[in-house]
Each structure stands twice: as C-alpha cells, then as structure tokens.
Coordinates of C-alpha atoms and ligand atoms in Angstrom, one line a residue:
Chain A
X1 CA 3.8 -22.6 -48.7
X2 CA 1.9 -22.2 -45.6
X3 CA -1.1 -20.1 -45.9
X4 CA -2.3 -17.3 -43.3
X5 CA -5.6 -19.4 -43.1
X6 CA -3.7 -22.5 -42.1
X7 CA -3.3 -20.9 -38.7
X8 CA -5.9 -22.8 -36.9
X9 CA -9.0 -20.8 -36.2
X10 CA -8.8 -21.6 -31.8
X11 CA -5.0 -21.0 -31.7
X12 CA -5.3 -17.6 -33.4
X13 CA -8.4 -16.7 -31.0
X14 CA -6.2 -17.7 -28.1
X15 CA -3.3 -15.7 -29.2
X16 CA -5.5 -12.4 -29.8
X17 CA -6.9 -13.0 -26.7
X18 CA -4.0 -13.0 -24.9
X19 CA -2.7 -9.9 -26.7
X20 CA -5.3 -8.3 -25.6
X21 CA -5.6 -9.4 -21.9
X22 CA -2.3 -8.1 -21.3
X23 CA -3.9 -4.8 -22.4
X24 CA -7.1 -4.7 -20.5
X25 CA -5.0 -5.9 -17.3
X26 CA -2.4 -3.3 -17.8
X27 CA -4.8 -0.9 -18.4
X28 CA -7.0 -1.9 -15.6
X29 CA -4.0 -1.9 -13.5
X30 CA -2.9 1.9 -13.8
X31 CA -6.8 2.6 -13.3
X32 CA -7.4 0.3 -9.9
X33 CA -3.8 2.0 -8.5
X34 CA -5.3 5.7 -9.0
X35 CA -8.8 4.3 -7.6
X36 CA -7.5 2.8 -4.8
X37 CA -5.2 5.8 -4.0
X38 CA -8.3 8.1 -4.6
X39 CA -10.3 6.0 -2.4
X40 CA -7.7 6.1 0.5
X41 CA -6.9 9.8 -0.1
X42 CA -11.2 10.6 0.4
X43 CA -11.9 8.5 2.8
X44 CA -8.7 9.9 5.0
X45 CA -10.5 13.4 4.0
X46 CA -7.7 14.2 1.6
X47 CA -7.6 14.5 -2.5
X48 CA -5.4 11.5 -2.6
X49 CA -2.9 11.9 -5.7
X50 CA -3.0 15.5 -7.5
X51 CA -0.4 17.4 -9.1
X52 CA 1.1 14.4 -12.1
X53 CA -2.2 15.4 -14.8
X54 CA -5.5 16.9 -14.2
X55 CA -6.4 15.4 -10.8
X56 CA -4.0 12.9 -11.0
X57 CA -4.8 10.8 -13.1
X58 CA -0.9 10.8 -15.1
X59 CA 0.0 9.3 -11.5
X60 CA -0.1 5.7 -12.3
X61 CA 1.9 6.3 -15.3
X62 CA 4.4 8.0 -13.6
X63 CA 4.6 4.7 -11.1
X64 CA 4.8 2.7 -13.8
X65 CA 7.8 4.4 -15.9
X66 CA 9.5 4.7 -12.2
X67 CA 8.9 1.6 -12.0
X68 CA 10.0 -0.1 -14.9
X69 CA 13.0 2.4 -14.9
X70 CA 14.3 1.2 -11.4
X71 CA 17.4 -1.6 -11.4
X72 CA 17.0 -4.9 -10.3
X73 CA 18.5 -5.8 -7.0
X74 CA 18.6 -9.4 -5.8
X75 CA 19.9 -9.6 -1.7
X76 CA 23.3 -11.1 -1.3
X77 CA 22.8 -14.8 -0.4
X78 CA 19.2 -15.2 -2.2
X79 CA 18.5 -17.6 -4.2
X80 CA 18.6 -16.4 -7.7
X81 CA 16.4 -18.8 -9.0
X82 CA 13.9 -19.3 -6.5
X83 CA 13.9 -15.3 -6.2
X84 CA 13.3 -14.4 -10.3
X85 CA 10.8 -16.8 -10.7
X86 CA 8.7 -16.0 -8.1
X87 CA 7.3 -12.8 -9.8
X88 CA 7.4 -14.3 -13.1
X89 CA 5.2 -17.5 -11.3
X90 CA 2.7 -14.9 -9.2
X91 CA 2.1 -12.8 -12.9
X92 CA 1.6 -15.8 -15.5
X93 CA -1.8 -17.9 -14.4
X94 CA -3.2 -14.2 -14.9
X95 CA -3.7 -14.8 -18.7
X96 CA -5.1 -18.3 -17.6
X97 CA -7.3 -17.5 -14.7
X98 CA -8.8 -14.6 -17.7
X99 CA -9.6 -17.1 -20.0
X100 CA -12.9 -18.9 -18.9
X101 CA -14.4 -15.1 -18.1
X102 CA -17.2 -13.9 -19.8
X103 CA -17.4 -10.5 -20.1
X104 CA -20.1 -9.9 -22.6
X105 CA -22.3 -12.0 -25.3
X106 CA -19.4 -14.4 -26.6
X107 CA -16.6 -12.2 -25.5
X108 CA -14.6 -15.4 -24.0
X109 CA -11.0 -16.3 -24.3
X110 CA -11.9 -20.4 -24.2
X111 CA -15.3 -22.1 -24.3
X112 CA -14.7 -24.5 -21.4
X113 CA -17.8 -26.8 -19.2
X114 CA -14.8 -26.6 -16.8
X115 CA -14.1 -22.6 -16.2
X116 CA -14.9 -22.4 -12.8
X117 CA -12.5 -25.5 -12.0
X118 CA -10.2 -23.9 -14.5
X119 CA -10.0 -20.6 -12.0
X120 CA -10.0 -22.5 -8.9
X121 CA -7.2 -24.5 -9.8
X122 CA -4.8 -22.2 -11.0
X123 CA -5.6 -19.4 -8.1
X124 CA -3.4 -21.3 -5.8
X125 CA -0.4 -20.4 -7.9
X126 CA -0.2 -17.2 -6.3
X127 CA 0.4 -18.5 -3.0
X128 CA 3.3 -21.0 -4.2
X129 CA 5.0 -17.7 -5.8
X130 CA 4.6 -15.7 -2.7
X131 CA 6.2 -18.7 -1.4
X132 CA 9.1 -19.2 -3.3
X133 CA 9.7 -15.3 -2.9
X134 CA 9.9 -15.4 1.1
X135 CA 12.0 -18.3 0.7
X136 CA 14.4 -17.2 -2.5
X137 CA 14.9 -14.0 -0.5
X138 CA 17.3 -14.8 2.0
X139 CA 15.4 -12.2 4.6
X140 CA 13.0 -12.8 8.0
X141 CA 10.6 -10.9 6.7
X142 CA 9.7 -12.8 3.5
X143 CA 10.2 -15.9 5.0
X144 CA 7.5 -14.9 7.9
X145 CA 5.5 -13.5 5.1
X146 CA 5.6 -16.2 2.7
X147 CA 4.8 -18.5 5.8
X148 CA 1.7 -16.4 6.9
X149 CA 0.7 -17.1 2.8
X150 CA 0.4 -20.6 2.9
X151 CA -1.3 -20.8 6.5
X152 CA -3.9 -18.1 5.4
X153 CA -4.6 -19.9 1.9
X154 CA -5.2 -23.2 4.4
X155 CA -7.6 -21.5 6.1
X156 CA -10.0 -19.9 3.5
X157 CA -9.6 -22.1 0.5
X158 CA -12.1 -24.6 1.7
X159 CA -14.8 -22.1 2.6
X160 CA -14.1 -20.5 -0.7
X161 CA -14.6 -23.6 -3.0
X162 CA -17.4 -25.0 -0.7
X163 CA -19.2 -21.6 -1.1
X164 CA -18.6 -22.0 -5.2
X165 CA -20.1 -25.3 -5.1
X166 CA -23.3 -24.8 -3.4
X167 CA -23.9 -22.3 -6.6
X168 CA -22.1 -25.3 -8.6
X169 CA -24.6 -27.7 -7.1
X170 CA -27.9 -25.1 -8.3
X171 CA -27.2 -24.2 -11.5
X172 CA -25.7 -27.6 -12.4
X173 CA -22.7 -26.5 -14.3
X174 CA -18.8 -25.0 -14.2
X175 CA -18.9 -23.6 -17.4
X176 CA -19.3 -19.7 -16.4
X177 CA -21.3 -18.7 -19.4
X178 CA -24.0 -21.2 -18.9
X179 CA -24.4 -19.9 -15.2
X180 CA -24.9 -16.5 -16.7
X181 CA -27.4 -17.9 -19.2
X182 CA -29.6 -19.2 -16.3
X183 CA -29.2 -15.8 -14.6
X184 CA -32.2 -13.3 -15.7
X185 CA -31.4 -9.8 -15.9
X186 CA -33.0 -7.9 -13.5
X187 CA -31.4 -8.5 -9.8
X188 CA -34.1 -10.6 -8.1
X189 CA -33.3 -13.4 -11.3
X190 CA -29.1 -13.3 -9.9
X191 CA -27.7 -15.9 -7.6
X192 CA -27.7 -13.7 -5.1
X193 CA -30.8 -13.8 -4.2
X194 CA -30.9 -17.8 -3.8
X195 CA -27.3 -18.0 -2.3
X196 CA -26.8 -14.8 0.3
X197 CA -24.9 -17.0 2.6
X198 CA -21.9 -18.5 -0.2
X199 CA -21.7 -14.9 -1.6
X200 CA -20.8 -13.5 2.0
X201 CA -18.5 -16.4 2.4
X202 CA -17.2 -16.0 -1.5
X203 CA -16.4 -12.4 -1.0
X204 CA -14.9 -12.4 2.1
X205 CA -12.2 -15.5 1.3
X206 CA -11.6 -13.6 -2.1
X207 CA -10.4 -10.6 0.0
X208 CA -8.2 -13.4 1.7
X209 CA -7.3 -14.9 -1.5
X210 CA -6.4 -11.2 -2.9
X211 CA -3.9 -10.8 0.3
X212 CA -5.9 -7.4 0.7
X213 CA -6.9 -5.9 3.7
X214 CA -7.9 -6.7 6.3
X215 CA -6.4 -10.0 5.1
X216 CA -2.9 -8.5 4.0
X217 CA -0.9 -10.6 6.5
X218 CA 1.5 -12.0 3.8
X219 CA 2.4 -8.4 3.2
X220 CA 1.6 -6.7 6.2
X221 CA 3.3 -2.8 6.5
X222 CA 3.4 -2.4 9.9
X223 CA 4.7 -5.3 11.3
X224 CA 6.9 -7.3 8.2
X225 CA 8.0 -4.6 6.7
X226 CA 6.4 -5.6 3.2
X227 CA 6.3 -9.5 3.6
X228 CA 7.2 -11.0 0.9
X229 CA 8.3 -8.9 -1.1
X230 CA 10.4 -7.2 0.7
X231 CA 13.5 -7.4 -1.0
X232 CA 11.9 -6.8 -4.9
X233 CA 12.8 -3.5 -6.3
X234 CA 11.2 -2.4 -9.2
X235 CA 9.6 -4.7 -11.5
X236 CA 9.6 -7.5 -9.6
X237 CA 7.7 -5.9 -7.0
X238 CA 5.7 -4.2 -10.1
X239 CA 5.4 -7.7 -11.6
X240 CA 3.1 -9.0 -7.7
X241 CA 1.7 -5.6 -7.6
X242 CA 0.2 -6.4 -11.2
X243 CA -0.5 -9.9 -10.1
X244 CA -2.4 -8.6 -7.3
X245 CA -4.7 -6.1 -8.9
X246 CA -5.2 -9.1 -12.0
X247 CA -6.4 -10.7 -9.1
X248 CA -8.7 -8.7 -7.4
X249 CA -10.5 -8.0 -11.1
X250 CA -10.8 -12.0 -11.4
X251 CA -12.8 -12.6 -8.3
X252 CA -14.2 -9.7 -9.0
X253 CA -15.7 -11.2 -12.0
X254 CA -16.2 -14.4 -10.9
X255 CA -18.7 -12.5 -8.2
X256 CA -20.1 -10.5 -11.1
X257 CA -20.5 -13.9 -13.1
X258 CA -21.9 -16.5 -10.4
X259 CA -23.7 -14.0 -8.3
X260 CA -24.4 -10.9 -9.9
X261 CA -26.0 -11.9 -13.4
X262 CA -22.7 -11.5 -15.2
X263 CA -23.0 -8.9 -18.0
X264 CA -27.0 -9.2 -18.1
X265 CA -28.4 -6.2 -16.6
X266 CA -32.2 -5.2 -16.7
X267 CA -31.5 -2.2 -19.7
X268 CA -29.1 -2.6 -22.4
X269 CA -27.2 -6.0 -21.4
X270 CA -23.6 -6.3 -22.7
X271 CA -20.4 -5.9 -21.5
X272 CA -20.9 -2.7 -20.0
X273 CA -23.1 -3.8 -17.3
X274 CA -19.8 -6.7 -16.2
X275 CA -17.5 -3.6 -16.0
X276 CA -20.0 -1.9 -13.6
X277 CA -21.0 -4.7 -10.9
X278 CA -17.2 -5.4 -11.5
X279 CA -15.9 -2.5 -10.5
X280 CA -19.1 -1.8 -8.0
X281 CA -17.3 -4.9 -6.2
X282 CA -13.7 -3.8 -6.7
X283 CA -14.9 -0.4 -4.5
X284 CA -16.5 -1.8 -2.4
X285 CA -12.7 -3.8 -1.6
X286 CA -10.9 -0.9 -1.5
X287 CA -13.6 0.7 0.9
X288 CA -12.9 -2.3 2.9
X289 CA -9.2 -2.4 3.0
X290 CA -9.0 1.5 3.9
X291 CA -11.9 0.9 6.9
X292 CA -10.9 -2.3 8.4
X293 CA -7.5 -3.3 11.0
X294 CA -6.0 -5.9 9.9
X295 CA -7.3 -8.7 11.9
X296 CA -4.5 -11.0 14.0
X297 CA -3.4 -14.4 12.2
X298 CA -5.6 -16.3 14.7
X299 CA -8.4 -14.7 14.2
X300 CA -8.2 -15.0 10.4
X301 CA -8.2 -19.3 11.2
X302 CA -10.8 -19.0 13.6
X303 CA -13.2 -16.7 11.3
X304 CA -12.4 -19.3 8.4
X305 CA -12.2 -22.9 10.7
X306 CA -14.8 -22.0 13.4
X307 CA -17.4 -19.6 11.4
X308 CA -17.0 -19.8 7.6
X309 CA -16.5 -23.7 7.0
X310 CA -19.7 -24.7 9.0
X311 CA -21.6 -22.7 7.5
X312 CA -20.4 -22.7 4.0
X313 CA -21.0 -26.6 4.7
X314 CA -24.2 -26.7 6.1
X315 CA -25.4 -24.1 3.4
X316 CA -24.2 -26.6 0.6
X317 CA -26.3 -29.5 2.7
X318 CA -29.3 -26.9 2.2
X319 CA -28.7 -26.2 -1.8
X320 CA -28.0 -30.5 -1.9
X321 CA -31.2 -30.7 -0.3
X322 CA -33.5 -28.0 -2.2
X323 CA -32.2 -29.2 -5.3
X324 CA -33.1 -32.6 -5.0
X325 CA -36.3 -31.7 -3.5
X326 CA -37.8 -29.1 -6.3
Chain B
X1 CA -10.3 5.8 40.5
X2 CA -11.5 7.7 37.0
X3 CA -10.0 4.9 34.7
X4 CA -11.1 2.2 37.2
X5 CA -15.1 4.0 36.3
X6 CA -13.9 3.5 33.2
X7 CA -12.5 0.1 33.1
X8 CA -16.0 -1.3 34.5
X9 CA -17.7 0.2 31.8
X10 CA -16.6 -1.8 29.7
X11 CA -18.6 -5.1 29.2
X12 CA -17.4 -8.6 29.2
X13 CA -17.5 -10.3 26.2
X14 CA -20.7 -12.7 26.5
X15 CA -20.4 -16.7 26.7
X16 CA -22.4 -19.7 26.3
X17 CA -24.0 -20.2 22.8
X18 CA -26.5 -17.5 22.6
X19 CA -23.8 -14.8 23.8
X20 CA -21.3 -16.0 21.0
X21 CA -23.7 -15.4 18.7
X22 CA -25.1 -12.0 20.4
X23 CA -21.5 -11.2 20.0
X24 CA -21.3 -11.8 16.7
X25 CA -23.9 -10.1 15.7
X26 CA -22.8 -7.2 17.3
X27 CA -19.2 -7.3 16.1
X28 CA -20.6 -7.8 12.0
X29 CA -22.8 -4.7 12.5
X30 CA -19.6 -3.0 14.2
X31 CA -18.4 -3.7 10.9
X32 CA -21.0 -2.1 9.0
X33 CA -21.3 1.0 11.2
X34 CA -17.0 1.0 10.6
X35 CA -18.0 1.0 6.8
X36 CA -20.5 3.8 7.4
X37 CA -18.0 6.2 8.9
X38 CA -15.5 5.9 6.4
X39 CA -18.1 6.3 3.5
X40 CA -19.0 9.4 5.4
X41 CA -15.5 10.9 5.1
X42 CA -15.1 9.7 1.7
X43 CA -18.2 11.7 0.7
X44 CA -17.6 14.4 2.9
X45 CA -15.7 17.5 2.4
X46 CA -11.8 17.3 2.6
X47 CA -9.7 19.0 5.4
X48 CA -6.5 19.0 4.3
X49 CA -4.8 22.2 2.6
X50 CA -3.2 22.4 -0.8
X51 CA -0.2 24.0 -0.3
X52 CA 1.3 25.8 -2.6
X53 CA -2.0 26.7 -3.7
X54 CA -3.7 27.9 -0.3
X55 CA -2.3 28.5 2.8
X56 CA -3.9 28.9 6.3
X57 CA -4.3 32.2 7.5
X58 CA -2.0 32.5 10.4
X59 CA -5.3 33.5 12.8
X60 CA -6.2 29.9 11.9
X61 CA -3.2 28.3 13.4
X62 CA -4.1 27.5 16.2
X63 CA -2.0 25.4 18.8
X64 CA 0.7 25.6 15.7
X65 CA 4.7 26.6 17.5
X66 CA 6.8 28.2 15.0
X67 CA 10.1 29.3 15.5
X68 CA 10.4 32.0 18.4
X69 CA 10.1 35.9 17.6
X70 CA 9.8 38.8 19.8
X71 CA 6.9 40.3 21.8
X72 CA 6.9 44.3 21.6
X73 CA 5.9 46.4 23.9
X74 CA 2.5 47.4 24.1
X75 CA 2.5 50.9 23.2
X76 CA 6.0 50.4 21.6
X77 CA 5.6 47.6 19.2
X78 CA 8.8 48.3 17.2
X79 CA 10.6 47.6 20.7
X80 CA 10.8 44.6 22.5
X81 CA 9.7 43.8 26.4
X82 CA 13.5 42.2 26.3
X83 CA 15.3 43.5 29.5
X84 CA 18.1 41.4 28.0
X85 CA 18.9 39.4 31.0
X86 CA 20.8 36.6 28.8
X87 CA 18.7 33.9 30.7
X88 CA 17.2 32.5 27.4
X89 CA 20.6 32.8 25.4
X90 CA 22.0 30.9 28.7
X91 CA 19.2 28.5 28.8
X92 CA 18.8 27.2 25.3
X93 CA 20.0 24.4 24.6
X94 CA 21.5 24.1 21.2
X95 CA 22.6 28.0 21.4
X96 CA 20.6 28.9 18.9
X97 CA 20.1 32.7 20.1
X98 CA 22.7 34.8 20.2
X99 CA 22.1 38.6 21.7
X100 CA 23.9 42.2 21.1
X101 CA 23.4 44.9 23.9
X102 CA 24.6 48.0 23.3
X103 CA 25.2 50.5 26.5
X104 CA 24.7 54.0 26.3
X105 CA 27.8 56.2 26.7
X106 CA 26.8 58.7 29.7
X107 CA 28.9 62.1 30.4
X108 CA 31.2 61.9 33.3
X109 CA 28.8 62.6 36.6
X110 CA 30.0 65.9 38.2
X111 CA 31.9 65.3 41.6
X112 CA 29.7 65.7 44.9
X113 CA 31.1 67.9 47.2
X114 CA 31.9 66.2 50.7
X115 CA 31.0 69.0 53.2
X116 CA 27.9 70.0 55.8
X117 CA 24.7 69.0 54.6
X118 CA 23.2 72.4 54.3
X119 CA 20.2 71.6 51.8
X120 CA 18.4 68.9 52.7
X121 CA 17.8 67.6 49.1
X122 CA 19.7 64.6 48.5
X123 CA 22.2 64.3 45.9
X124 CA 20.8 62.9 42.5
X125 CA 21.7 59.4 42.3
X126 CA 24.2 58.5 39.6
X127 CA 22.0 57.7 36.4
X128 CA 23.0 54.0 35.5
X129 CA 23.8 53.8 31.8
X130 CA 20.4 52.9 29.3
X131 CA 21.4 49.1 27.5
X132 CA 19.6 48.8 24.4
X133 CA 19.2 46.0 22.4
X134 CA 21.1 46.0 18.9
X135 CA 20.5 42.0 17.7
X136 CA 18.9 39.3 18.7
X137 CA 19.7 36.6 16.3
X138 CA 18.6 33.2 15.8
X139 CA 19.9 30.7 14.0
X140 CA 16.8 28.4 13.2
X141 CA 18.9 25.6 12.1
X142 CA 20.0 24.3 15.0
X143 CA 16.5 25.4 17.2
X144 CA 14.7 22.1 18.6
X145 CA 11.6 24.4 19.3
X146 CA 11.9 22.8 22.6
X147 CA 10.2 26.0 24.5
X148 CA 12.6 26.7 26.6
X149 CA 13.3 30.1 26.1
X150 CA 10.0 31.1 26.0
X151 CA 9.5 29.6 29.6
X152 CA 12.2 31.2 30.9
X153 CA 12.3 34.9 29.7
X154 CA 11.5 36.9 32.8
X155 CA 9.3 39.5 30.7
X156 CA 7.4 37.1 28.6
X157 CA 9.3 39.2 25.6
X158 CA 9.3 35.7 23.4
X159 CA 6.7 33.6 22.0
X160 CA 6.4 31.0 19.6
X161 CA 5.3 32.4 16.3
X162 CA 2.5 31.5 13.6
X163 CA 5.5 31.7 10.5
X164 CA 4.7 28.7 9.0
X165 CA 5.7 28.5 5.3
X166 CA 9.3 29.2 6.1
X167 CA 11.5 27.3 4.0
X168 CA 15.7 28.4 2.2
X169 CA 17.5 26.9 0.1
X170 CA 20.7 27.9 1.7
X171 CA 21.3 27.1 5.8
X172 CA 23.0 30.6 6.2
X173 CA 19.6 31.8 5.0
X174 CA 18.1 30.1 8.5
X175 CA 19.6 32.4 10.9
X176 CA 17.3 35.5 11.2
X177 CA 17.6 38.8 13.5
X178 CA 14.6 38.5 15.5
X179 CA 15.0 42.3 16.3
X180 CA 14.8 43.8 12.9
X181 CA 11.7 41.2 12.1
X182 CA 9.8 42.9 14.8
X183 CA 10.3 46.1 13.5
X184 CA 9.4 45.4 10.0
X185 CA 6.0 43.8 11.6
X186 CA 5.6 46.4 13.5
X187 CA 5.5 48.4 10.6
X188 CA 3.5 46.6 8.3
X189 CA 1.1 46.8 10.9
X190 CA 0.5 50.7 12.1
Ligands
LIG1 S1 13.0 26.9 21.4 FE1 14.6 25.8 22.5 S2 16.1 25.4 20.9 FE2 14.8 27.0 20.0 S3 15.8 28.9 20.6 FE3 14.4 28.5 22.2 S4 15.6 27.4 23.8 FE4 16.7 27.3 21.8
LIG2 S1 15.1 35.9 28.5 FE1 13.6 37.4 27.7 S2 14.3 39.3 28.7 FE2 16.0 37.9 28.9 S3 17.3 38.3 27.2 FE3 15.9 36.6 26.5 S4 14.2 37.7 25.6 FE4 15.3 39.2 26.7

C-alpha cells in the first residue's frame, strides 16, 4: 500500500502551489477589476462603482456570479474548436508564468536558474490564443483584432527581451531569486538605479504585452467593437478577462523582481513589501490606461522599431561593455 | 479669418535630427503633464451627483430643458399669460399639447335703436365674450423637447422647466395638465 509520504516531496509542492495560485489570482482578480473601476471612476471625477457593498466593493463579485451564470454562445459558422480553446489556451500558461516568481523569502512555486526564460517563453501564448479566437470566431472584428495581436507582439517583443537582457547580462543570472539576492534593500541598491533606460523600455512593452491601454489595439472599444473577443459571452470572455489581469500582476512582478528589489524593502523585508511595489506598478497601469488615447497601429511599430529597439540595443552594448570593463 | 489666426498658431512639427528629438522630448513630457492632470482629478473632489441620495436644487440647473410648463402672469401667478391662440398646439410637432378653452356665456346685448343721433355718446360696443382657459394638457411621452412651442407662443406664456427627477411607471402617468400644475405652484409658493 502506498503511503501519503510516497507522494514525492516537489510534486506535492507543485500541486499546493497551484491550488493556491488559482486563489491569489482569483482573488487578485476581483480586487484589480474594483481598482481599476475605482481608478477610472476618480480620475473621471466620479465614485466609480457604489451601491453592490459598502463602497462597492461586493461589485466584482457580482461580475463574477453574472458572469459565470451567463450561457455560452458560440457564432453560427465558428469554429468550435478553434473558438473553445482559445480561452482555455489565453488562461493556462497563468499557473506557469507564476511559478518562477518570488514573492517573499522562499515563497516560490519552482526553484529554476531558468525563470526568467521560463516567463519569457510562455508569455507569447497569449497572443497565439487571442489568435485562435479572432480566427475561431467567424466575425471581422476578431479577425482584425486577432491580426492587430500578432503585428503588435512583433513589434515590442524584441525591445522587451532586449531590455530583460541588459539586466540578464549585469546580474549574470535568470534565476529571479538570485537577482533579488544581489538587489540590497533600500532603493539606491535596486536595478533601477543601474538600468533606467531597460526599465522604461520593460514597462512600456509590458503595457503592450498586457493589450492595455494605450496599447489595447487587439481589443479596441471604439473602433472593433471588442476585438477579439467579440463574440465570447460569459466565461469565455471572463476566462481572457482573467488572463489579462494574471497578466498584468506577472509583469508586474517581474518589474518588482528585476527592477524594484523584489520583496526586500529597507524596513521589515518580506512578502509584503512585493505586494506594494506590485501593486504601486499595477496603479500606476491603470493611471495610464485611463490618461492616455490609444495611440494608431503605426505609431505603436514606429515607437517599438524606430525608438525602443535602438535604444534597448545600444543600452545592452553599454551594460556588455561596463560589465566587461569593472 | 479667426480659425486661419488660429491655424498659424499652431507650430510645425520640427525636422532634421535635433528637432526629432526636440519633439520628442516635448511629446514624453506631454505625457507626463497628461498624467499630472488626471492624477489631479483623481485626487480631487468628485462632481457628479448621487442620485437617489442628493439631488440638485433646481436653482442649480442651469442650462438644464425640462419638459414645458406654463408662465403665470406676473401679479396673477395662478393664471397663465396664455391668450390661447392654438399656435403652439398647431406648431408642435408630435402633438403632444392639447388645449381646452372655455367661452364665457354673455346675456343677449339689448337692441340699439336705429333713429336720430340725439346724444352724442356712442353706443357701447358689443362686449366680445371672456375665453378662459380650462386644460392645457401635455402628454410628455411623445414630447421631443424640440423647443418649438416655446419659440412660437406669442406671449412668452411657456418655458422649459427645471423638473428633473420625473420618472412613472405607467405611460398614462406621462400626460400632465400643465394648467392645474401652475396652480398648485403657485400655491406652494404665496
Ligand atoms: S417641446 Fe416640441 S415636442 Fe415638446 S411640446 Fe413643445 S413643440 Fe411639442
Ligand atoms: S402659443 Fe402661447 S398663447 Fe398660444 S396657446 Fe400656446 S401657450 Fe397659449
């Protein structure tokens, strides 16, 4: 008879960790989609959501059960195949792309050298389910959306990696919790102060990466109707909406972790201090996407081609160089 | 000639190397000061009511066009400046107002005798009969609050009013007597 021991120790870890993943990002879901509604609602000078709870804060929750509760339509002449997986495809890398994160003193899914890569590489799923959705879907809109997807990930998926690798190239690792390690605690010891330039560059392709503002062309209101996912009722379009928040809190904390010090802060380092430069940086996206236009599809190219890859390159010449040098 | 003041204001985007990057420069901080602004709002007090909770004062509406009510007369507000000449009930255009006139019933005029003018008064002149006004309805579910009536009323006897939190449950609800509701203002307010 098998023993509860004989579970192997890493496979156990992995399984609590997913279990509780799929917590923190639901949790962290229904709290980014009353922030970002707050955020809108303030900076348009009114309270945002109100009456569902004290303040609003039930609202989520209510979004949620409507949500969940709402029947699944697929278009007549979609592709049911294409169409169900795309959701399914966006949400699952989630758990993966959550692994490698540190968010406190040991408190990883997997020790991996490779996390960084790990991220990196499985990132670009997103864009291969937004994809398959504009294509499975049988309707202009997606198909323009899910077109606008894989031009947009073209143009700001080499500035992004370049920008990761001229911190790659300084701290001499991809394993995320040695580049915390060589981080101090207090903010003149983070990244930041050595790399300005990649985390410009890093943040502003991670907006792109997030389809947010002012980079939401795959989705874009005003002009696709919703983009992609255009024909998803409820949680398939909850299933991307999910994906896209998981997002935004990943290269959120890759920021926090490569830039920011990770959870080291100058008083009382732990996991706390991740949540805050986390969600300092999550703000600060919202405040972006309820300031800026969204900018035109060439412009996005020529800010990624003509501005960002020059001088992400020339900026990882300058790290090449310093680190050989001292 | 104004816009064309204006359109020369308006600076050409630089060239050459040093402009490109001038422009830059200029558009990134454009993109700060944009960030500034909304942070301002977003700290700043909110403008927006929360109805049911608080209302606007009517006095506060400014600029707002409610549905159309009656004008009174000055030192007669209980009675309207209406001469009712029909012209808005004629003009409007989805016939939302209809009016009731009611004429006064005079006594038969006594006969004037035909004969040599010996008194140089003139004869009275026949009194015309007094029309009042008995209902002036409007039914507000068909009104566009296009105006026109208001423009047109020779007297100035309508005007768009501040009645904002009107709302039924029941479309026969909608059609009010504009009459009666200046009367019961009128008396609310001596
Ligand atoms: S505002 Fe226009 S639609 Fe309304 S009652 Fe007057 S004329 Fe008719
Ligand atoms: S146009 Fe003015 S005066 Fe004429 S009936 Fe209408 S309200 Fe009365």
């Amino acid at each position: 008879m098998m023993q509860f021991t004989a579970i192997p120790e890493p496979a156990l870890r992995l399984v609590l960790c997913i279990v509780a993943l799929a917590v923190f990002i639901g949790l962290n879901g229904l709290l980014l989609v009353y922030m970002e509604r707050k955020v809108a609602g303030h900076i348009q000078r009114r309270p945002g959501p109100f009456e569902v709870g004290p303040h609003g804060i039930l609202t989520p929750v209510a979004d949620a059960l409507k949500l969940v509760g709402k029947q699944l339509v697929a278009p007549q002449g979609a592709d049911p195949w294409l169409f169900w997986t795309a959701p399914i495809l966006s949400f699952m890398p989630i758990f993966v792309l959550f692994l490698p994160i540190e968010f406190g003193p040991g408190l990883f899914g997997v020790q991996t050298n490779l996390g960084l890569l790990l991220i990196l590489a499985f990132a670009g799923f997103n864009v291969l389910a937004l994809c398959l959705a504009g294509w499975g879907s049988n309707n202009k809109w997606g198909l323009l959306g899910a077109a606008r997807a894989v031009a947009q990930s073209v143009a700001y998926e080499i500035p992004l990696l370049l920008s990761l690798l001229a911190v790659a190239f300084m701290t001499g690792t991809l394993d995320l919790s040695e580049t915390v390690a060589q981080q101090g605690a207090w903010p003149w010891q983070w990244n930041l102060v050595t790399q300005p330039l990649a985390f410009v560059i890093f943040f502003t392709c991670a907006v792109a990466e997030t389809n947010r503002a002012p980079f939401d062309m795959p989705e874009a209101e005003s002009e696709l109707t919703a983009g992609f996912h255009t024909e998803y009722s409820g949680m398939g379009f909850g299933l991307f909406f999910l994906a896209e928040y998981a997002e935004m809190i990943v290269v959120c904390s890759l920021a926090t972790i490569l830039f920011l010090g990770g959870w080291k802060g100058p008083f009382l380092s732990g996991a706390w201090w991740f949540l805050v430069k986390m969600y300092a940086l999550l703000t600060v996206m919202m405040w972006f996407r309820w300031t800026y236009p969204r900018v035109r599809f060439d412009q996005v190219l020529n800010i990624c081609w003509k501005w960002f890859i020059p001088l992400a390159l020339v900026n990882l010449l300058a790290t090449a160089v310093l680190v050989k040098v001292f | 000639m104004a816009i064309e003041a204006r359109i020369k204001q308006t600076p050409k985007p630089e060239t050459g190397v040093l402009g490109t990057l001038r422009e830059t420069a200029k558009g990134l901080w454009s993109l700060i000061v944009g960030l500034g602004v909304t942070g301002k709002y977003f700290a700043g007090k909110q403008v927006t009511v929360h109805y049911p909770r608080q209302t606007v004062e009517p006095e506060a509406l400014t600029g707002y066009r409610g549905h159309i009510e009656l004008v009174g007369k000055p030192k007669t507000p209980d009675t309207p400046r209406c001469i009712m000449c029909m012209k808005c009930m004629r003009i409007c255009p989805s016939g939302c107002i209809s009016i009731k006139a009611q004429t006064e019933k005079l006594p038969p005029q006594p006969e004037v005798e035909e004969g040599p003018q010996e008194s140089q008064v003139p004869p009275p002149q026949p009194k015309k009969p007094k029309k009042t006004l008995s209902k002036f309805s409007l039914d507000y579910s068909l009104c566009s609050l296009c105006s026109l009536c208001v423009l047109h009323c020779p007297v100035k006897s309508l005007q768009h009013s501040k009645h904002v939190y009107w709302a039924e449950t029941d479309k026969k609800d909608l059609t009010v007597d504009l009459l009666e509701r200046l009367r019961r203002s009128a008396k609310e307010a001596s």
